[in-house]
Coordinates of C-alpha atoms in Angstrom, one line a residue:
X1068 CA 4.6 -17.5 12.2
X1069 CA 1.0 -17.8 11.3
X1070 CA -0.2 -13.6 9.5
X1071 CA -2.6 -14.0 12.6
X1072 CA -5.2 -12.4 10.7
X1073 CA -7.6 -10.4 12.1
X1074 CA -7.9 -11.6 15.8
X1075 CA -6.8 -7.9 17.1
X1076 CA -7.5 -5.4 14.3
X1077 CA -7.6 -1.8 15.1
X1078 CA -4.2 0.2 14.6
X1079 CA -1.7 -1.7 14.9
X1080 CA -2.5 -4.6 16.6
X1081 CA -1.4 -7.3 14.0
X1082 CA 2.1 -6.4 15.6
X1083 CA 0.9 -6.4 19.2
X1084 CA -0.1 -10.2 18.4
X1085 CA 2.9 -11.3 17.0
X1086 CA 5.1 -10.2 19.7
X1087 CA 2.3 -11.3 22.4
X1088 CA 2.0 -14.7 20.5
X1089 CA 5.6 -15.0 20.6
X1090 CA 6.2 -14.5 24.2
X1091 CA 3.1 -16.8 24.8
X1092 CA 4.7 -19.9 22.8
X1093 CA 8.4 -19.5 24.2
X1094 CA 6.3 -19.8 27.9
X1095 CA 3.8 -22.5 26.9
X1096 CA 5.7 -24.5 24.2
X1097 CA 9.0 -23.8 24.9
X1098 CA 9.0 -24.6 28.6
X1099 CA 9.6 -28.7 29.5
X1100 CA 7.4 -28.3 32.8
X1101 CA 4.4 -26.9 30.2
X1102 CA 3.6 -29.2 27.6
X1103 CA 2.9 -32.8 27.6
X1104 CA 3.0 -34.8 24.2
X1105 CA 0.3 -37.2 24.6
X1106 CA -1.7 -39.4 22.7
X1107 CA -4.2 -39.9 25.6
X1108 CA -6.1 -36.8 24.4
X1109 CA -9.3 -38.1 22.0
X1110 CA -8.7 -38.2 18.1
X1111 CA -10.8 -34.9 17.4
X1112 CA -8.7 -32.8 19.8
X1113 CA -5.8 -31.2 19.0
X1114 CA -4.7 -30.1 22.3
X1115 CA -6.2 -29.3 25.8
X1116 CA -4.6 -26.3 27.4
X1117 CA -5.5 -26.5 31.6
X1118 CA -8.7 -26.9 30.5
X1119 CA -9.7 -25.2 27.3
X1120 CA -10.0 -27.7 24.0
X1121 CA -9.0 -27.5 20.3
X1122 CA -10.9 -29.3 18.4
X1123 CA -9.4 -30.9 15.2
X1124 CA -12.0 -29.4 13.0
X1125 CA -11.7 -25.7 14.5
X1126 CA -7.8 -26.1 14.1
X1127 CA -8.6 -26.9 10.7
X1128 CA -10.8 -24.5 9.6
X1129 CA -8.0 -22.1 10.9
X1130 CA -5.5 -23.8 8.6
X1131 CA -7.0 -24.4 5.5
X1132 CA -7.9 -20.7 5.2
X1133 CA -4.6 -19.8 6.1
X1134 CA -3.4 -22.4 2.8
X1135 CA -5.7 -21.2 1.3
X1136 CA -4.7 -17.0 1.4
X1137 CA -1.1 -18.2 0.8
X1138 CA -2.2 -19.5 -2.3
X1139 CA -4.0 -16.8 -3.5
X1140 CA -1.6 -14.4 -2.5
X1141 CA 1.2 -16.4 -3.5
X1142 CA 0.0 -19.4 -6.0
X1143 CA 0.4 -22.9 -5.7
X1144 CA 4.1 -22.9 -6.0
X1145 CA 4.7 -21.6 -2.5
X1146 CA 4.4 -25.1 -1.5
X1147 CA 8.0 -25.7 -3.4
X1148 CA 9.6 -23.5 -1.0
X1149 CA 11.3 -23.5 2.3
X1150 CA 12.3 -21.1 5.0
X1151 CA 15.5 -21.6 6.9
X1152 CA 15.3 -25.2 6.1
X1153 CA 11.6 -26.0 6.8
X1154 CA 9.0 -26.7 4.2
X1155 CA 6.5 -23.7 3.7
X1156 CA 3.8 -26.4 4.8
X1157 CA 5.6 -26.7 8.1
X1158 CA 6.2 -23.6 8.5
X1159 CA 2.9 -22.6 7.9
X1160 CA 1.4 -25.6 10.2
X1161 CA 3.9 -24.1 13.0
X1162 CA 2.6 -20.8 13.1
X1163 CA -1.2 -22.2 13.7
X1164 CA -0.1 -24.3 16.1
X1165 CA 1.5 -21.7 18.0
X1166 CA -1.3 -19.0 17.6
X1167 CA -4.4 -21.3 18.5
X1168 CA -2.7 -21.8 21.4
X1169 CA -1.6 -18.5 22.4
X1170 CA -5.7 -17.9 21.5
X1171 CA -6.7 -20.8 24.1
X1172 CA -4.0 -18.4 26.4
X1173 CA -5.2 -15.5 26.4
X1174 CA -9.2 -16.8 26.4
X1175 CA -8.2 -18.7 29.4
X1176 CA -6.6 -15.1 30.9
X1177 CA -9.7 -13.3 29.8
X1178 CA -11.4 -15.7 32.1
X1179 CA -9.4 -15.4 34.9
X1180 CA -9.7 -11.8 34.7
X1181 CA -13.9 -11.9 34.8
X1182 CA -14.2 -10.8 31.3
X1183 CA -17.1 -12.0 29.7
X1184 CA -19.1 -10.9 26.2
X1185 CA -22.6 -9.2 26.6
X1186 CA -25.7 -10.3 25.2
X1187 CA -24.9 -7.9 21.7
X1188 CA -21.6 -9.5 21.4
X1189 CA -22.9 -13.1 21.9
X1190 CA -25.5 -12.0 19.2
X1191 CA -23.0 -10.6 16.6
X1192 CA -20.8 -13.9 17.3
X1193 CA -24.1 -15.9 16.5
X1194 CA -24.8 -13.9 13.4
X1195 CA -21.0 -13.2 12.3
X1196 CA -20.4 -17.4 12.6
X1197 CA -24.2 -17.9 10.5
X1198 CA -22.6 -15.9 7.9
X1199 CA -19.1 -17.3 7.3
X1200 CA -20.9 -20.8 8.1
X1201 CA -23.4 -20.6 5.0
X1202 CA -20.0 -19.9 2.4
X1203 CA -18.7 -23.3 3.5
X1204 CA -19.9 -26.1 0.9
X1205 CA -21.0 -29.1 1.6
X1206 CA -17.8 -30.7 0.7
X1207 CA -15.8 -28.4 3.0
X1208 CA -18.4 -29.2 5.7
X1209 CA -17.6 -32.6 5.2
X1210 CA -14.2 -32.9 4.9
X1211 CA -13.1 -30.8 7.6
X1212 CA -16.1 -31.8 10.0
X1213 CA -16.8 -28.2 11.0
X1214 CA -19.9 -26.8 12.4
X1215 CA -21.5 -24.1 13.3
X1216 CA -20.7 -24.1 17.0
X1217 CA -16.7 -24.8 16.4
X1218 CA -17.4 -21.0 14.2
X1219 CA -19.0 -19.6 17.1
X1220 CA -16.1 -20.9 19.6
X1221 CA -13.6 -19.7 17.3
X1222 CA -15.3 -16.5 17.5
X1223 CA -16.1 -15.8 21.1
X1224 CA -12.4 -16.7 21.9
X1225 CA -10.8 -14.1 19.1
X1226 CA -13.1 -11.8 20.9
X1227 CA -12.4 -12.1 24.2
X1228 CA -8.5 -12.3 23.9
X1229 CA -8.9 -8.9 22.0
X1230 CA -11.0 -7.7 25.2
X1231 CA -8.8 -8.8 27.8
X1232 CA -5.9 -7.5 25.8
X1233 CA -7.9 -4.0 25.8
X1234 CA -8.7 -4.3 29.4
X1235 CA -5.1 -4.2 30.7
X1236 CA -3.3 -2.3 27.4
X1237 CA -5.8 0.5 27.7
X1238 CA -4.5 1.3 31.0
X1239 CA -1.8 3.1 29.5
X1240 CA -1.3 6.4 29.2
X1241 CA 1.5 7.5 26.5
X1242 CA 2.1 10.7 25.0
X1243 CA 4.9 10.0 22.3
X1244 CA 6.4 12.9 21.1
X1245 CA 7.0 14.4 17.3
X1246 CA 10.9 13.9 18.6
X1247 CA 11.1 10.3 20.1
X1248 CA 8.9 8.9 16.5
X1249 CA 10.6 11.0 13.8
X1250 CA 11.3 9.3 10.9
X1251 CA 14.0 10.7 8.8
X1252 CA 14.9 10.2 5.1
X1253 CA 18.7 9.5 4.4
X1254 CA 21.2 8.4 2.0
X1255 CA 24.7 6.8 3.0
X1256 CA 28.0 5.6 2.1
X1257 CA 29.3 2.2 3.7
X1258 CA 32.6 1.5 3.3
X1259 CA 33.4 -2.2 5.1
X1260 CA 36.5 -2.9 7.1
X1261 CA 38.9 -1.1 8.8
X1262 CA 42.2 -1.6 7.2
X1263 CA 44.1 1.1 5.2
X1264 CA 42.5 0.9 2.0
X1265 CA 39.1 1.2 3.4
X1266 CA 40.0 4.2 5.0
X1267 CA 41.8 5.6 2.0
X1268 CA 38.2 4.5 -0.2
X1269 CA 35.8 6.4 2.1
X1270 CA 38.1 9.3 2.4
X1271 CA 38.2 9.8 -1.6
X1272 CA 34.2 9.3 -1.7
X1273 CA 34.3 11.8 0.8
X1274 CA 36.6 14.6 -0.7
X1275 CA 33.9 14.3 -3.8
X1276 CA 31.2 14.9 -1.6
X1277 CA 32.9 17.7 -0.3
X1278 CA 33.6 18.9 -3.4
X1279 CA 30.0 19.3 -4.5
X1280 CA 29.7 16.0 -6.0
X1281 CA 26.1 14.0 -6.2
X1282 CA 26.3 12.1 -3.3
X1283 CA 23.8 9.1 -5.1
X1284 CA 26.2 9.2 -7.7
X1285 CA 29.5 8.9 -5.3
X1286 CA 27.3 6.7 -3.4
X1287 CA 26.5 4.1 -6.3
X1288 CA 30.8 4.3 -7.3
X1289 CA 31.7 3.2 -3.6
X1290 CA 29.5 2.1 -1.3
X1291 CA 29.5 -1.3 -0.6
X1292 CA 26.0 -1.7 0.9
X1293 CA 23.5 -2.4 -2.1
X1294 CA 21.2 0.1 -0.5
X1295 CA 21.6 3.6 -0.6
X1296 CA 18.1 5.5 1.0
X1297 CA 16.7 4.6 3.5
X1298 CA 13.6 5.9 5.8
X1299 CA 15.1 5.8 9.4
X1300 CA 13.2 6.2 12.8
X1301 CA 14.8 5.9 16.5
X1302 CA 16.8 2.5 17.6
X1303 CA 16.8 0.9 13.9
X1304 CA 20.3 1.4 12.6
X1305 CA 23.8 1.6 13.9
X1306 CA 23.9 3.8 17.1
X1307 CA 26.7 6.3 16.5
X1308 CA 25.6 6.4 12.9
X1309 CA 21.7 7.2 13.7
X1310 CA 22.9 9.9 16.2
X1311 CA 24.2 11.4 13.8
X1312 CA 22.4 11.3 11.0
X1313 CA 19.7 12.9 13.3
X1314 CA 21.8 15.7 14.3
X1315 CA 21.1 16.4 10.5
X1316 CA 19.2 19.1 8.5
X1317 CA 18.0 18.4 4.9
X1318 CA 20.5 18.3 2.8
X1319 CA 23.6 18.0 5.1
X1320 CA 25.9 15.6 5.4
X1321 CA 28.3 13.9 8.3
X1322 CA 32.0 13.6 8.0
X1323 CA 33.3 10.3 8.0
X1324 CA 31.9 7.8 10.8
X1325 CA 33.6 5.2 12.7
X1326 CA 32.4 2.1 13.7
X1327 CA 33.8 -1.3 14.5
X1328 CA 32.8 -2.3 11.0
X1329 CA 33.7 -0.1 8.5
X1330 CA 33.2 3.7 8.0
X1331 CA 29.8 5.6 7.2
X1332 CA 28.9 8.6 5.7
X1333 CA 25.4 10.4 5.8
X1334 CA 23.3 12.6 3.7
X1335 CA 20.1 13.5 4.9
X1336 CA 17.3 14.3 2.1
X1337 CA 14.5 15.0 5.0
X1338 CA 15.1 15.3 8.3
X1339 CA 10.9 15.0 8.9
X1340 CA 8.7 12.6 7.3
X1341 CA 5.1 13.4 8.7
X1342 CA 2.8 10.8 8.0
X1343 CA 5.8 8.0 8.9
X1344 CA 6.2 9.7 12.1
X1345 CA 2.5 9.4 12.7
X1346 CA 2.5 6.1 12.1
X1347 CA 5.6 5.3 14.1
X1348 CA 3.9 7.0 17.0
X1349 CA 1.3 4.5 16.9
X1350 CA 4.0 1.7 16.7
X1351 CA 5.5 3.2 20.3
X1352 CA 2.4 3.6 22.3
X1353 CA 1.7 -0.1 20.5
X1354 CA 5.1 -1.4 22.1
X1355 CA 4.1 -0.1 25.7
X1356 CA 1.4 -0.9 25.7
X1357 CA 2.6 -4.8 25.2
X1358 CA 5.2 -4.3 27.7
X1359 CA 2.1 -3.1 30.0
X1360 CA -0.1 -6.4 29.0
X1361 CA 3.2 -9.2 29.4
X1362 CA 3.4 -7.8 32.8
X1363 CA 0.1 -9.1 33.7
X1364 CA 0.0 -12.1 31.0
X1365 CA 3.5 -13.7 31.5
X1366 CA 3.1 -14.4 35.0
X1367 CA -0.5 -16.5 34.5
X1368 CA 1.1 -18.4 31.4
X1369 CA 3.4 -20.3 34.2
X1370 CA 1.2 -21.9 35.5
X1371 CA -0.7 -23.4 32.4
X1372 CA -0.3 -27.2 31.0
X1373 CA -0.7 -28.0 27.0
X1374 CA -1.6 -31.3 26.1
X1375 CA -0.9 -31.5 22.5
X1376 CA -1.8 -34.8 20.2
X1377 CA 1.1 -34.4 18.3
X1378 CA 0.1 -37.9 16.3
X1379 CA -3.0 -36.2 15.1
X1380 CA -1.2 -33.1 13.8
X1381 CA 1.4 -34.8 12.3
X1382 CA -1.1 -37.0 10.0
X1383 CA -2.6 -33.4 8.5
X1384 CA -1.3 -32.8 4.9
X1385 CA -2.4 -30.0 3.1
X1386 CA -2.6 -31.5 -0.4
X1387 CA -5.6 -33.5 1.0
X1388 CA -7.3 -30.6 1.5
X1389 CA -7.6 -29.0 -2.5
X1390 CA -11.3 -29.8 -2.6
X1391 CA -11.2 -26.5 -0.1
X1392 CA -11.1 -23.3 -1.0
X1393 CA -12.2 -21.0 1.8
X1394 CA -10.4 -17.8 2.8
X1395 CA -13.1 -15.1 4.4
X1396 CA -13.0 -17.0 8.0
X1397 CA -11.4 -13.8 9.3
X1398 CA -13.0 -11.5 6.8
X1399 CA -16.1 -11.9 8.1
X1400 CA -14.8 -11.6 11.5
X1401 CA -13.3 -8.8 10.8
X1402 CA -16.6 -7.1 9.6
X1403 CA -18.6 -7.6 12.9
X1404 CA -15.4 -6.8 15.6
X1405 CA -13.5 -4.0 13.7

């Protein structure tokens, strides 16, 4: 999956998209009845979605940036490497496939739902697209056939996806408690499998715990989990283990835990991290409020068609495009919609 940079990009958002963009292309690319791989579609389109175009050279705009961060985050050797069996190119390509889309989706939605920009949002587009336009060179002009107005459209669809997300997502009305986001800090003991030497293992590491023995210290001799700490918020570890180890003040510890895979113990070092549980509470609200938004979304994405000119995106190699070297597409976004 594509970063999705900067598309929705107040707190927390860049989550919201990924798990909105996800549920968009299971619905529109994963569905038989919703995509069409055609070669009737022109050679500068990449893909018509009921209606609302792609152009090849607003894809790629979108994509060479996106090369173009992961080198500079990552350097040119990230190109050498593969994830779960797929080229980082591919990979890469994937994920703006699948987010260009979902933006065409939710632009489309946006539509549907009478959201429109006003004349001060038409005029920052204008001025926002000016600006990242005049960085281009004329070589990156050239070669990836971009203009001005594929900036703007680029541009007014970011912006409306984010509004019609905001128009539905606001809706909701969440108080999350100190309780349901605490984030807890705690160190355990794993001991894997079930069998009598395992339970004769965690019960020794246990007796020296009991004892008044550094738990790290017993925990590094026989644990057989490579982590030891770890920060720990609601639903993220094992679920008789985290009940526990919430029931926990500082500096306690459990007995020994069963579970189907082994045996646990528990120490906790702080039963309340603030500024974690702050953060997590923003997470929360952030999930509901997507659950609140697919309820409206999912149902319209049934109905949509993609047309995707699979010929002309499989021809795009990335090595062609070196003479490139833009990054601030979203950057500049980002400073005009924040």
């Amino acid at each position: 999956m594509s970063r999705l940079r900067g598309i929705i990009n107040s707190h927390g958002k860049r989550a919201v998209l990924c798990i909105m963009a996800a549920a968009a292309i299971i619905q529109i690319l994963g569905c038989d009845k919703s995509i069409k791989i055609t070669t009737g579609l022109r050679d500068d389109v990449i893909f018509n979605l009921s209606g609302s175009q792609c152009s090849l050279s607003q894809i790629m705009i979108v994509l060479i940036n996106e090369k173009n961060m992961y080198e500079r985050d990552f350097g040119q050797g990230i190109w050498n490497k593969s994830v779960q069996n797929i080229s980082m190119e591919e990979s890469v390509k994937e994920g703006i496939k699948e987010q260009q889309v979902y933006v065409d989706a939710m632009y489309l939605f946006a539509k549907d739902k009478d959201i429109a920009l006003n004349k001060e949002e038409e005029e920052k587009i204008s001025q926002a697209a000016q600006e990242y336009f005049d960085t281009l060179t004329d070589t990156e002009k050239s070669i990836i056939n971009v203009t001005l107005d594929d900036i703007k459209d680029i541009y007014r669809k970011s912006l409306m996806s984010r509004k019609v997300y905001d128009s539905i997502a606001g809706r909701v009305e969440y108080e999350v408690s100190d309780e349901e986001a605490r984030v807890m800090s705690a160190m355990y003991i794993y001991i894997n499998g079930k069998d009598e030497a395992s339970h004769a293992k965690v019960t020794e590491a246990y007796n020296k715990i009991a004892a008044g023995g550094d738990f790290y210290t017993v925990a590094t001799e026989y644990s057989d989990d490579e982590i030891i700490q770890i920060d720990l918020g609601r639903d993220e570890f094992v679920e008789e283990i985290e009940a526990a180890a919430f029931e926990l003040k500082a500096d306690e510890h459990t007995d020994v835990l069963e579970t189907k895979q082994g045996y646990y113990i528990v120490k906790c070092v702080e039963n309340y991290i603030k500024d974690k549980t702050e953060s997590n509470k923003i997470l929360i609200l952030t999930s509901k409020q997507n659950e609140e938004f697919l309820k409206a979304f999912n149902p319209f994405l049934e109905n949509l068609e993609l047309d995707f000119n699979n010929k002309a995106w499989d021809s795009i190699k990335l090595s062609d495009y070196g003479q490139c070297t833009t990054v601030t597409l979203f950057q500049v976004y980002n400073k005009y919609f924040e």
